[in-house]
Coordinates of C-alpha atoms in Angstrom, one line a residue:
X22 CA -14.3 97.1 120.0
X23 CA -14.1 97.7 116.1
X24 CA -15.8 95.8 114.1
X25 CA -13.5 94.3 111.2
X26 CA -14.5 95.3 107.4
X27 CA -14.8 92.8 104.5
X28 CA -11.4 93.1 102.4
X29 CA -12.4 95.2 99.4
X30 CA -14.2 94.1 96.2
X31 CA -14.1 95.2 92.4
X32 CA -17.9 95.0 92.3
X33 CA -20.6 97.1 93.7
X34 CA -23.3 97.4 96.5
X35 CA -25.1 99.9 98.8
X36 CA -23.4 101.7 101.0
X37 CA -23.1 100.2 104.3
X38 CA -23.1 96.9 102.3
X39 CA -19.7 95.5 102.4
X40 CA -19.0 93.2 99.5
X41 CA -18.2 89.9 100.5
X42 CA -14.8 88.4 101.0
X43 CA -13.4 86.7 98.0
X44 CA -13.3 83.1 98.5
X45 CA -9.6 81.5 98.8
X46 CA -7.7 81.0 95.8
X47 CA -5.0 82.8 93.6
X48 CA -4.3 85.7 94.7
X49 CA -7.1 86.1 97.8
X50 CA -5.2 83.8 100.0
X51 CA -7.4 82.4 102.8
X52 CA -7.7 84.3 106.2
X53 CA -5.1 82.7 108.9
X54 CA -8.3 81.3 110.7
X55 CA -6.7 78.4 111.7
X56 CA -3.5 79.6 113.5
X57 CA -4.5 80.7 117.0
X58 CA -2.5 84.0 118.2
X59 CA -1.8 84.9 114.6
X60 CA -3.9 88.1 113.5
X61 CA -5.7 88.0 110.2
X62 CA -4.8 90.6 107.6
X63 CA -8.3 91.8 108.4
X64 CA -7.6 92.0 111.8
X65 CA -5.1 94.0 111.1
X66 CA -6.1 96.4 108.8
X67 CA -9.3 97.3 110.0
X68 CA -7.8 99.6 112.1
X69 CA -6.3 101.6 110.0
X70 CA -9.0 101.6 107.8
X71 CA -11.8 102.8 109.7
X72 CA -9.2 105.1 111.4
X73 CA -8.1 106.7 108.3
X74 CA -11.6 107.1 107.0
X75 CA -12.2 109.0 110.4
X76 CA -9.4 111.3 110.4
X77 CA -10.3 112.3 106.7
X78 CA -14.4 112.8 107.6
X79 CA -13.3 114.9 110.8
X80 CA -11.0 117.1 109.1
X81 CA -13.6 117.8 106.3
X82 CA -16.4 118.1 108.7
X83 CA -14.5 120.4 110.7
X84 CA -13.6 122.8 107.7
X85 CA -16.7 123.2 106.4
X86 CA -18.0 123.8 109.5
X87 CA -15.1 125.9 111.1
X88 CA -16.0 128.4 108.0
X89 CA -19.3 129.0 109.1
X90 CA -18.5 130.3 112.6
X91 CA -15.3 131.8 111.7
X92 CA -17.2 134.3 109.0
X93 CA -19.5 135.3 111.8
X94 CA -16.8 137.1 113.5
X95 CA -15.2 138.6 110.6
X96 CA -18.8 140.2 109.3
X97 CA -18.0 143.6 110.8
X98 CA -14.8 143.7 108.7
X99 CA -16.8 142.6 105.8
X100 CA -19.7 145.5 106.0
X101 CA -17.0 148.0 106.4
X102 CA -14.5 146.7 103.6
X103 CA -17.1 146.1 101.3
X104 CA -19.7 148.8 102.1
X105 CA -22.7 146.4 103.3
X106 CA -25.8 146.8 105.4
X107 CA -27.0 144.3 107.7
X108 CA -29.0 142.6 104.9
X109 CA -25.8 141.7 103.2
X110 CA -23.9 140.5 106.2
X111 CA -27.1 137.9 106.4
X112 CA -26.9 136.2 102.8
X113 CA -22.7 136.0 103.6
X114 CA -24.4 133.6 106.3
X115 CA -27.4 132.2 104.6
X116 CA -26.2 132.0 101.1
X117 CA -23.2 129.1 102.5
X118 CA -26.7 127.8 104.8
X119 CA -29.1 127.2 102.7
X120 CA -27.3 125.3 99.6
X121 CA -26.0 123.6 102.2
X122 CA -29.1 122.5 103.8
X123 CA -30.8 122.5 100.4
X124 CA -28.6 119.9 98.2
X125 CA -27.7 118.0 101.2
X126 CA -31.0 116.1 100.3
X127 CA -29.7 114.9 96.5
X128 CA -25.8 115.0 98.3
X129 CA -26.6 112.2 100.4
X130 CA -28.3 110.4 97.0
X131 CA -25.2 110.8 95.3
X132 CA -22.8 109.6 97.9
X133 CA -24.8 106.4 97.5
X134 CA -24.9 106.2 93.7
X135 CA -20.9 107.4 93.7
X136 CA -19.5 106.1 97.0
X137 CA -18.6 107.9 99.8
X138 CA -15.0 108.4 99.0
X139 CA -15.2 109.7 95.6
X140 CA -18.2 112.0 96.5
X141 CA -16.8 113.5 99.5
X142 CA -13.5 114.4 97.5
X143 CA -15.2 116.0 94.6
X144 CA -17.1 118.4 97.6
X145 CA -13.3 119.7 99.6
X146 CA -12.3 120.0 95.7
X147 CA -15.0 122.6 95.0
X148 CA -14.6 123.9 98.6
X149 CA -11.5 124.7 98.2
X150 CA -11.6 126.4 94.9
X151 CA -15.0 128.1 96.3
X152 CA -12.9 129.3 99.5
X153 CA -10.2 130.7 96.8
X154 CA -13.0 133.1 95.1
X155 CA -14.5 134.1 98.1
X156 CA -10.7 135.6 99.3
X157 CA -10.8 137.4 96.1
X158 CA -14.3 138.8 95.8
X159 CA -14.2 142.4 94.9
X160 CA -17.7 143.3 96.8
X161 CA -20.7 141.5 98.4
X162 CA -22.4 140.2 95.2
X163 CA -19.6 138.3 94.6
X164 CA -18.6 137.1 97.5
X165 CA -22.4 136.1 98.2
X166 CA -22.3 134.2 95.1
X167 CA -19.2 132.5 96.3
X168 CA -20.5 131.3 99.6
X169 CA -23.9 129.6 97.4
X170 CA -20.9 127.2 95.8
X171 CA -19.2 126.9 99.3
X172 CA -22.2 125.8 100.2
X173 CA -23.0 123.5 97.4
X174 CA -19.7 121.8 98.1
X175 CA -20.1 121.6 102.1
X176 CA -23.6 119.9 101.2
X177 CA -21.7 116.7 98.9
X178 CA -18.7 116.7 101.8
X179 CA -20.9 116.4 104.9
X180 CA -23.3 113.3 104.6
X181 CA -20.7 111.5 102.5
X182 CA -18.6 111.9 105.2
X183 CA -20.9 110.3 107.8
X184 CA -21.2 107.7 105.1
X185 CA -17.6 107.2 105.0
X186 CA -17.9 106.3 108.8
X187 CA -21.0 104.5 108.7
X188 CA -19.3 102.0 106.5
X189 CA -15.8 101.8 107.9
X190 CA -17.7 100.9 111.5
X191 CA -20.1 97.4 111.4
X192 CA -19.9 97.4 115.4
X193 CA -22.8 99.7 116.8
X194 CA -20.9 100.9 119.8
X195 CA -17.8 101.5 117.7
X196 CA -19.9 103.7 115.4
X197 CA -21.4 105.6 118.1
X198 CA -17.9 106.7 119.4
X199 CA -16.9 107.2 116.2
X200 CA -19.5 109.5 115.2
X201 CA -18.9 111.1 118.9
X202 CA -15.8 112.1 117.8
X203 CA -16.9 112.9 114.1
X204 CA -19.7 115.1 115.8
X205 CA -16.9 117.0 118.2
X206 CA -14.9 118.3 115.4
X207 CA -17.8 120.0 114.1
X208 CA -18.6 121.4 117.7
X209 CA -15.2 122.4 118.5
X210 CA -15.1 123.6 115.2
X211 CA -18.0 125.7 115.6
X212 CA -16.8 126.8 119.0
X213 CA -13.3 127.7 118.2
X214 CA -14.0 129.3 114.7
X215 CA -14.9 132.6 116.1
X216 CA -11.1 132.3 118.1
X217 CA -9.9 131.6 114.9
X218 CA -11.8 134.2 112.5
X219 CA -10.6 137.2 115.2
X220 CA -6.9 136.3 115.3
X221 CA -7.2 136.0 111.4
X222 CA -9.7 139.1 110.6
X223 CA -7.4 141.1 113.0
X224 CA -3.8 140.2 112.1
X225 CA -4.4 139.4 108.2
X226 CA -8.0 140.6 107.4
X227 CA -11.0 138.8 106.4
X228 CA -9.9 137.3 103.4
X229 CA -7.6 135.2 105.0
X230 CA -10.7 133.6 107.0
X231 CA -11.0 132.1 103.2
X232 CA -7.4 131.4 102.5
X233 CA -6.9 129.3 105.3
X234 CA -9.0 126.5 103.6
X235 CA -6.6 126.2 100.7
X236 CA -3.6 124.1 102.4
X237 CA -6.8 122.1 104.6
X238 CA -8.5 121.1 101.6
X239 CA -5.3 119.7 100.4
X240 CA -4.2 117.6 102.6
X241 CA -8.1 116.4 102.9
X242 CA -7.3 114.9 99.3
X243 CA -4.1 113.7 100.0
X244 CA -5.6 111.7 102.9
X245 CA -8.4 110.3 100.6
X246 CA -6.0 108.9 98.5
X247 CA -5.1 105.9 101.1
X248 CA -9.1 105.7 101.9
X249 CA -9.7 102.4 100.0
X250 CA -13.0 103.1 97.7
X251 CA -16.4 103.1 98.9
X252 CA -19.1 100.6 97.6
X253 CA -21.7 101.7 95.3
X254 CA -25.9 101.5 94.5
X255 CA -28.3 102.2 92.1
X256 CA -29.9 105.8 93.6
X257 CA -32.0 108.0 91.0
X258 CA -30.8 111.6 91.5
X259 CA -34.5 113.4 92.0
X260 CA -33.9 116.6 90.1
X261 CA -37.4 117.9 90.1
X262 CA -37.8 117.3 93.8
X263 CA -34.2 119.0 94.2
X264 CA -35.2 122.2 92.4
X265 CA -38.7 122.4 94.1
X266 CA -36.5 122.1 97.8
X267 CA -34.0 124.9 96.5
X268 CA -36.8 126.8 95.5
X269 CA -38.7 126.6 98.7
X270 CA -36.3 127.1 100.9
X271 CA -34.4 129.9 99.0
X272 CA -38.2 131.6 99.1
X273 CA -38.5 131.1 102.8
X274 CA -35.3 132.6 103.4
X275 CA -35.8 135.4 101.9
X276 CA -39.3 136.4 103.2
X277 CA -37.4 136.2 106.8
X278 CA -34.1 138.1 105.9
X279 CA -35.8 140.9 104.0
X280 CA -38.9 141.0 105.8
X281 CA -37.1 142.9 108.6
X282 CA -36.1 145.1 106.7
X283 CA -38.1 146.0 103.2
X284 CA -41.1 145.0 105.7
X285 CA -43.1 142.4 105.6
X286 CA -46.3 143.5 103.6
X287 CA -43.6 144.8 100.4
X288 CA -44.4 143.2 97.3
X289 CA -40.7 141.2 97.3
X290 CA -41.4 139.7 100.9
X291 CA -45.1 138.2 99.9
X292 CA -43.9 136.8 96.7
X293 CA -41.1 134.9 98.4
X294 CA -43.4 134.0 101.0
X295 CA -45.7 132.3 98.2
X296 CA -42.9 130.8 96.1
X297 CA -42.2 128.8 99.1
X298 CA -45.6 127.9 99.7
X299 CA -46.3 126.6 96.2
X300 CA -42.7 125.2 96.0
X301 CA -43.1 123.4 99.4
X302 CA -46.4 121.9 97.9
X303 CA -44.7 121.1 95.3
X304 CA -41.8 119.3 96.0
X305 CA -44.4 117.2 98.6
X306 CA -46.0 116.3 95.5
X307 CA -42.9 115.6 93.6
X308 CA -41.6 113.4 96.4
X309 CA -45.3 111.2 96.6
X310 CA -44.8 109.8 93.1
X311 CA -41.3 109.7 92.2
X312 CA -40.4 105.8 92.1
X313 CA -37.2 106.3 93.9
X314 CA -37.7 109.9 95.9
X315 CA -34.5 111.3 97.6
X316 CA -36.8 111.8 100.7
X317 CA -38.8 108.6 100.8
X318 CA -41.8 109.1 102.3
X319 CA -41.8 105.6 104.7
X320 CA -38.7 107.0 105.9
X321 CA -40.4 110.1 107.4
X322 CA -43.6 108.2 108.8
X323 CA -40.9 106.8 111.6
X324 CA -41.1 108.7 114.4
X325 CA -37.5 107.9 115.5
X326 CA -36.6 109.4 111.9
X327 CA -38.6 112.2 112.3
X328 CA -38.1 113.4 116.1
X329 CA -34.6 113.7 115.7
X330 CA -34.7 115.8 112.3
X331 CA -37.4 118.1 114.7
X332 CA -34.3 118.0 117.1
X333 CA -31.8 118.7 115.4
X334 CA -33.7 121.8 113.4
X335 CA -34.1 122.9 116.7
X336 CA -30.4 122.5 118.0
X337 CA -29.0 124.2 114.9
X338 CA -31.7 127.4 114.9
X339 CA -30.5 127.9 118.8
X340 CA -26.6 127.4 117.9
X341 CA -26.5 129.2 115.0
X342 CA -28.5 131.7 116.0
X343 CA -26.7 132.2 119.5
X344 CA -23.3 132.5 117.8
X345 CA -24.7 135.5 115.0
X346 CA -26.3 137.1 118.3
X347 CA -22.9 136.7 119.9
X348 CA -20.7 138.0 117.4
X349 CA -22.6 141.2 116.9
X350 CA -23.3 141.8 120.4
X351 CA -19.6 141.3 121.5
X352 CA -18.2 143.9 118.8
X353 CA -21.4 146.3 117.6
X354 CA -22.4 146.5 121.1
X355 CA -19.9 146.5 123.3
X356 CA -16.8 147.1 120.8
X357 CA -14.5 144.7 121.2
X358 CA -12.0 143.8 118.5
X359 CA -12.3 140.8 116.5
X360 CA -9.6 139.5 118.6
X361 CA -11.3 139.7 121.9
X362 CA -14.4 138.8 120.8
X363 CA -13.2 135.5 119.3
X364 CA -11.4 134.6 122.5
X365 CA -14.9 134.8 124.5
X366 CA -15.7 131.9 122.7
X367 CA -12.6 129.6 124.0
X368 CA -14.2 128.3 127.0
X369 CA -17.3 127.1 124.7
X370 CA -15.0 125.2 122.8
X371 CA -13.7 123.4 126.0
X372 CA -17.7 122.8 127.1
X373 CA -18.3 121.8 124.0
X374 CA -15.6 118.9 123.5
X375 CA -15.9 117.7 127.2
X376 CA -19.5 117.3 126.8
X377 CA -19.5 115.7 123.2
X378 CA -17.3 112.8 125.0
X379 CA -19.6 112.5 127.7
X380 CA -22.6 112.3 125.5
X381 CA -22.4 108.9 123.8
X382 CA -20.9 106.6 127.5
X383 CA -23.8 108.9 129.4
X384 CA -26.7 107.6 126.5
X385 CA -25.0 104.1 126.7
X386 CA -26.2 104.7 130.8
X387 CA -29.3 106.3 131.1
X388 CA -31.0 105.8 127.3
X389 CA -30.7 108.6 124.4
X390 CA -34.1 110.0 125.0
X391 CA -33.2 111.2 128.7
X392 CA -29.7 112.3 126.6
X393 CA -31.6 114.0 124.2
X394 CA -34.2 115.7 126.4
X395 CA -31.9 116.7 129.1
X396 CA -29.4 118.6 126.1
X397 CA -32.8 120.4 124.7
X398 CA -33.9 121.5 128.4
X399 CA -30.4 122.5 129.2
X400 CA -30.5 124.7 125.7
X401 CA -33.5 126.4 126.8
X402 CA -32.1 127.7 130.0
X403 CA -28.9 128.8 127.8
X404 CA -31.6 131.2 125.6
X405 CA -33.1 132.0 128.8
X406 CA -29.9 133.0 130.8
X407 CA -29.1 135.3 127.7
X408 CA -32.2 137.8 128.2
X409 CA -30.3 139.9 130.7
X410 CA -27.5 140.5 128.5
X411 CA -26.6 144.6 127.9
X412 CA -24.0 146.8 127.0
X413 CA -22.1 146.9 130.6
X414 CA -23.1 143.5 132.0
X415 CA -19.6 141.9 133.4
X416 CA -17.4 139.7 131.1
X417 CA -17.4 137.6 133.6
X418 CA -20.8 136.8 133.8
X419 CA -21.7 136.5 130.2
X420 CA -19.2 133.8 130.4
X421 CA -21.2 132.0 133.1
X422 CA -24.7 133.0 131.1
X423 CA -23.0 131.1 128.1
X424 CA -22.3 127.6 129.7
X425 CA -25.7 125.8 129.2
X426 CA -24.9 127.2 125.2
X427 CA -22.2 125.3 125.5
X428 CA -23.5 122.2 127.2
X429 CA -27.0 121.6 125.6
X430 CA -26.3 120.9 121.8
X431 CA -23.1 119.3 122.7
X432 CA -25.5 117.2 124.9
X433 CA -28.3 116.4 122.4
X434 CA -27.0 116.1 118.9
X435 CA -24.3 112.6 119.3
X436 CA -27.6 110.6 120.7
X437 CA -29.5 112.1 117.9
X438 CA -26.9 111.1 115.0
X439 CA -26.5 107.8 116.1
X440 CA -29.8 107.1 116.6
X441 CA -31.0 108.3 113.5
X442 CA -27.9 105.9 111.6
X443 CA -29.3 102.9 113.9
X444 CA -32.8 102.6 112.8
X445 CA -32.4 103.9 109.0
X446 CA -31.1 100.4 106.5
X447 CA -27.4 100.4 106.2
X448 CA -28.2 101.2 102.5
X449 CA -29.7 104.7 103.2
X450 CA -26.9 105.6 105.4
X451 CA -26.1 108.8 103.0
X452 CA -30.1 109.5 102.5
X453 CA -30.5 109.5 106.1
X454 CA -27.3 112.0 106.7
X455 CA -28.3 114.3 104.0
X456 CA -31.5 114.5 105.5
X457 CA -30.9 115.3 108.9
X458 CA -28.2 117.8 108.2
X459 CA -30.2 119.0 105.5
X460 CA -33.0 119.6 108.4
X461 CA -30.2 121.3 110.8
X462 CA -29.0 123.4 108.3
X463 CA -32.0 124.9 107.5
X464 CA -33.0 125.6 111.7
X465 CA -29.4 127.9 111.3
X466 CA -30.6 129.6 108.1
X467 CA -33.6 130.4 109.5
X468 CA -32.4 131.5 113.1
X469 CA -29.7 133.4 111.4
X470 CA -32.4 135.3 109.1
X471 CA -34.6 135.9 112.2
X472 CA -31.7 137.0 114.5
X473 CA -30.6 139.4 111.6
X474 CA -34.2 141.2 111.2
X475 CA -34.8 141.8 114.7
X476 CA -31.4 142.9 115.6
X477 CA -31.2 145.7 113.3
X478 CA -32.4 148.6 115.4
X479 CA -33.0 152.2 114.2
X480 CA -29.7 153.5 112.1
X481 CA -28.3 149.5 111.8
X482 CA -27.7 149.5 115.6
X483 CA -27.8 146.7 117.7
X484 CA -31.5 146.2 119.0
X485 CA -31.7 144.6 122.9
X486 CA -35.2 144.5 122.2
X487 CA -35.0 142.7 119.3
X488 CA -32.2 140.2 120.8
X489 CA -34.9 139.4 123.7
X490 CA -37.5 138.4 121.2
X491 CA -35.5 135.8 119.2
X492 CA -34.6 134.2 122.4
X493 CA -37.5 133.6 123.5
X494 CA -38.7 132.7 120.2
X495 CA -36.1 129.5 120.2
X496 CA -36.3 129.0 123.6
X497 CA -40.4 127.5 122.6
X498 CA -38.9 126.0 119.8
X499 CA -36.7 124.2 121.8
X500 CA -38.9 123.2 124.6
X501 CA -41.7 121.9 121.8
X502 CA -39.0 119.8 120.2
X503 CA -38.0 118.4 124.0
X504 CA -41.4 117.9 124.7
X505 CA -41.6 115.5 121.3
X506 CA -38.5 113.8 122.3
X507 CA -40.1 112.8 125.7
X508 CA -43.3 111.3 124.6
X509 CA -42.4 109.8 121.1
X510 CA -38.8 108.4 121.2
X511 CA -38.5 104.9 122.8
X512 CA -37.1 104.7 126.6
X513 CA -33.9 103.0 125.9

């Protein structure tokens, strides 16, 4: 059932906080209250409303995150057409990543202080101007550069479109399916980009991997423009705890991506590995005394706040760093076109949107902590089942091998939205999103920077060895994170 919003207001309030209905007089005429079988005008247009704030989330969601895994399959094109080593192919990955993971936590402060609506169209606006230079950039340091504003817009679009949904749903169960479908066009998304990137990287080149976001992004904005405007709240933009995250995580990233390859002893690699040390400290400082912190600290001392941000780092770092594995493997190792190795990802995309349905009805049965668990352990036999993979081993069977990839984030990551969106205030709805997709992001930065290092065998060439290791270094990632799931989240 869905809940029915408050008709809208001139003034301001949190988001989440609709403002309250107008009382009766010229022109707000009363609700039809009294006349039984006639439906309000609420009634009425609460449908439409939360459905058209859906269909505009989902199709921004799904962009930003059908770029990510399209691009992974057109990075063999890239390194050829633009001359790159494996180092470059990793910041065309974590350059998009880690903005995104790294603004996400002011993005979700300023789709409070903005509203939703006009924050998440400023973001597809800059995507899709971002998308335009990175189809024209003449060689890697340019297109790198253009991925860091992708990213910087994909970090204002997604928690301001969970914020968009938050508020359009009052009903808890409505949300949660709502968000179940919001969550399965970013898993379908992420399934069926590599289809997607192939057929395009093949047929038109990688560029057009980029053009294709043009005519998306506009009909994203044209579809805002019957979104009725989102409320508003007071929410200090903490530039100094900002910086320090950028800083930090920029740092980290680097230490892993060129640690595998300028080693990790060089001179670069230790001093990225202490500018995010001091920058960590610092923006843990920074966040302590600020009055109104964009990561407030009694926020992360809830362990049903904090548990699902472990999860979900966890869920991303296998994801992400299964479908880089993937992509490489398919066409460096056993040279298949972009084509072919796109379409090994179709039946992923089918797991992937069967399973996102099941997840929220199956949580409302059995609890989201067995949910969540049961999608971590299922992930951990999907890194397991890939340690046999090598150059001959039967198409056929890799399929099979990639089902519980399919099955376990799909499982895991609708029960750990909602609940996150259940126990924050409905006023922190946007905080709360940045900062858990904020926290996922930066498990696929970091999985995609570890992946990168060890795969890069003698010559550039794909390293089994190396593959084996970063499985089974996620596979004890994810079995810690399931383990914190089981003993800390509430039964039911």
């Amino acid at each position: 059932m869905q809940a029915t919003p408050s008709p809208p207001s001139s003034t301001t309030s949190g988001p989440g906080h609709e403002a309250e209905p107008p009382a009766p007089g010229p022109g707000h005429p009363a609700p039809d209250r009294a006349r039984p079988g006639v439906p309000s005008s609420q009634t009425v247009t609460a449908p439409r409303r939360g459905g058209g704030a859906l269909v505009a989330s989902l199709l921004g969601f799904t962009v930003i995150t059908i770029d990510v895994s399209a691009v992974n399959i057109a990075l063999p094109s890239i390194r050829s057409s633009l001359d790159s080593g494996m180092s470059g192919l990793q910041w065309v990955v974590d350059a998009y990543t880690l903005m995104f993971a790294a603004l996400m936590l002011s993005a979700g402060a300023l789709a409070d202080r903005t509203g939703a609506r006009r924050a998440y169209s400023w973001g597809i606006a800059l995507f899709t101007l971002a998308s335009l230079a990175c189809a024209l950039a003449p060689g890697i340091g340019v297109l790198v550069a253009s991925r860091v504003a992708q990213g910087a817009a994909a970090a204002i679009v997604m928690p301001a479109s969970l914020a968009l949904i938050r508020q359009a749903y009052e009903d808890a169960r409505a949300r949660a399916r709502a968000i179940a479908l919001w969550t399965v066009g970013g898993s379908v998304a992420m399934a069926a980009g590599p289809v997607l990137g192939g057929l395009l990287t093949d047929t038109a080149g990688w560029r057009a991997v980029f053009l294709l976001n043009l005519p998306v992004g506009a009909v994203v904005l044209g579809l805002l423009l019957r979104v009725p405007r989102s409320p508003r709240r007071p929410a200090a933009l903490d530039l100094a705890g900002q910086l320090t995250a950028v800083l930090a995580l920029a740092g980290l990233a680097f230490a892993v991506i060129e640690g595998g390859h300028l080693g990790w002893t060089s001179g670069p690699v230790l001093g990225a590995a202490a500018l995010a040390l001091v920058s960590g400290c610092a923006f843990r400082a920074v966040e302590a005394r600020h009055s109104r912190p964009m990561v407030p600290p009694a926020m992360l001392r809830d362990r049903r706040v904090t548990v699902p941000l472990a999860v979900g780092f966890a869920v991303n770092a296998a994801f992400y760093g299964g479908i880089f594995l993937l992509g490489l493997y398919y066409q460096q190792l056993r040279g298949m076109s972009a084509v072919a190795a796109g379409l090994m990802f179709v039946p992923m995309s089918a797991v992937v949107t069967a399973t996102n349905l099941v997840s929220p009805r199956l949580a409302e049965r059995v609890g989201r902590r067995a949910v969540i668990v049961t999608g971590q352990v299922v992930f951990t036999g999907a890194m397991l089942a890939m340690l046999p993979l090598a150059p001959h081993t039967p198409l056929w069977l890799v399929l099979v091998l990639l089902l519980p990839l399919s099955v376990g984030g799909a499982l895991a990551v609708p029960a750990v939205t909602a609940l996150l969106m259940d126990v924050v205030p409905q006023d922190r709805a946007g905080t709360a999103s940045g900062l858990l997709n904020s926290v996922r992001q930066t498990g696929g930065a970091l999985a995609v920077a570890l992946f990168g290092g060890l795969l890069s065998g003698p010559g550039g060439a794909f390293s089994l060895p190396g593959m084996r290791v970063g499985l089974l270094t996620v596979a004890a990632l994810l079995l810690a994170t399931a383990a914190l799931a089981r003993l800390l989240l509430p039964r039911g």
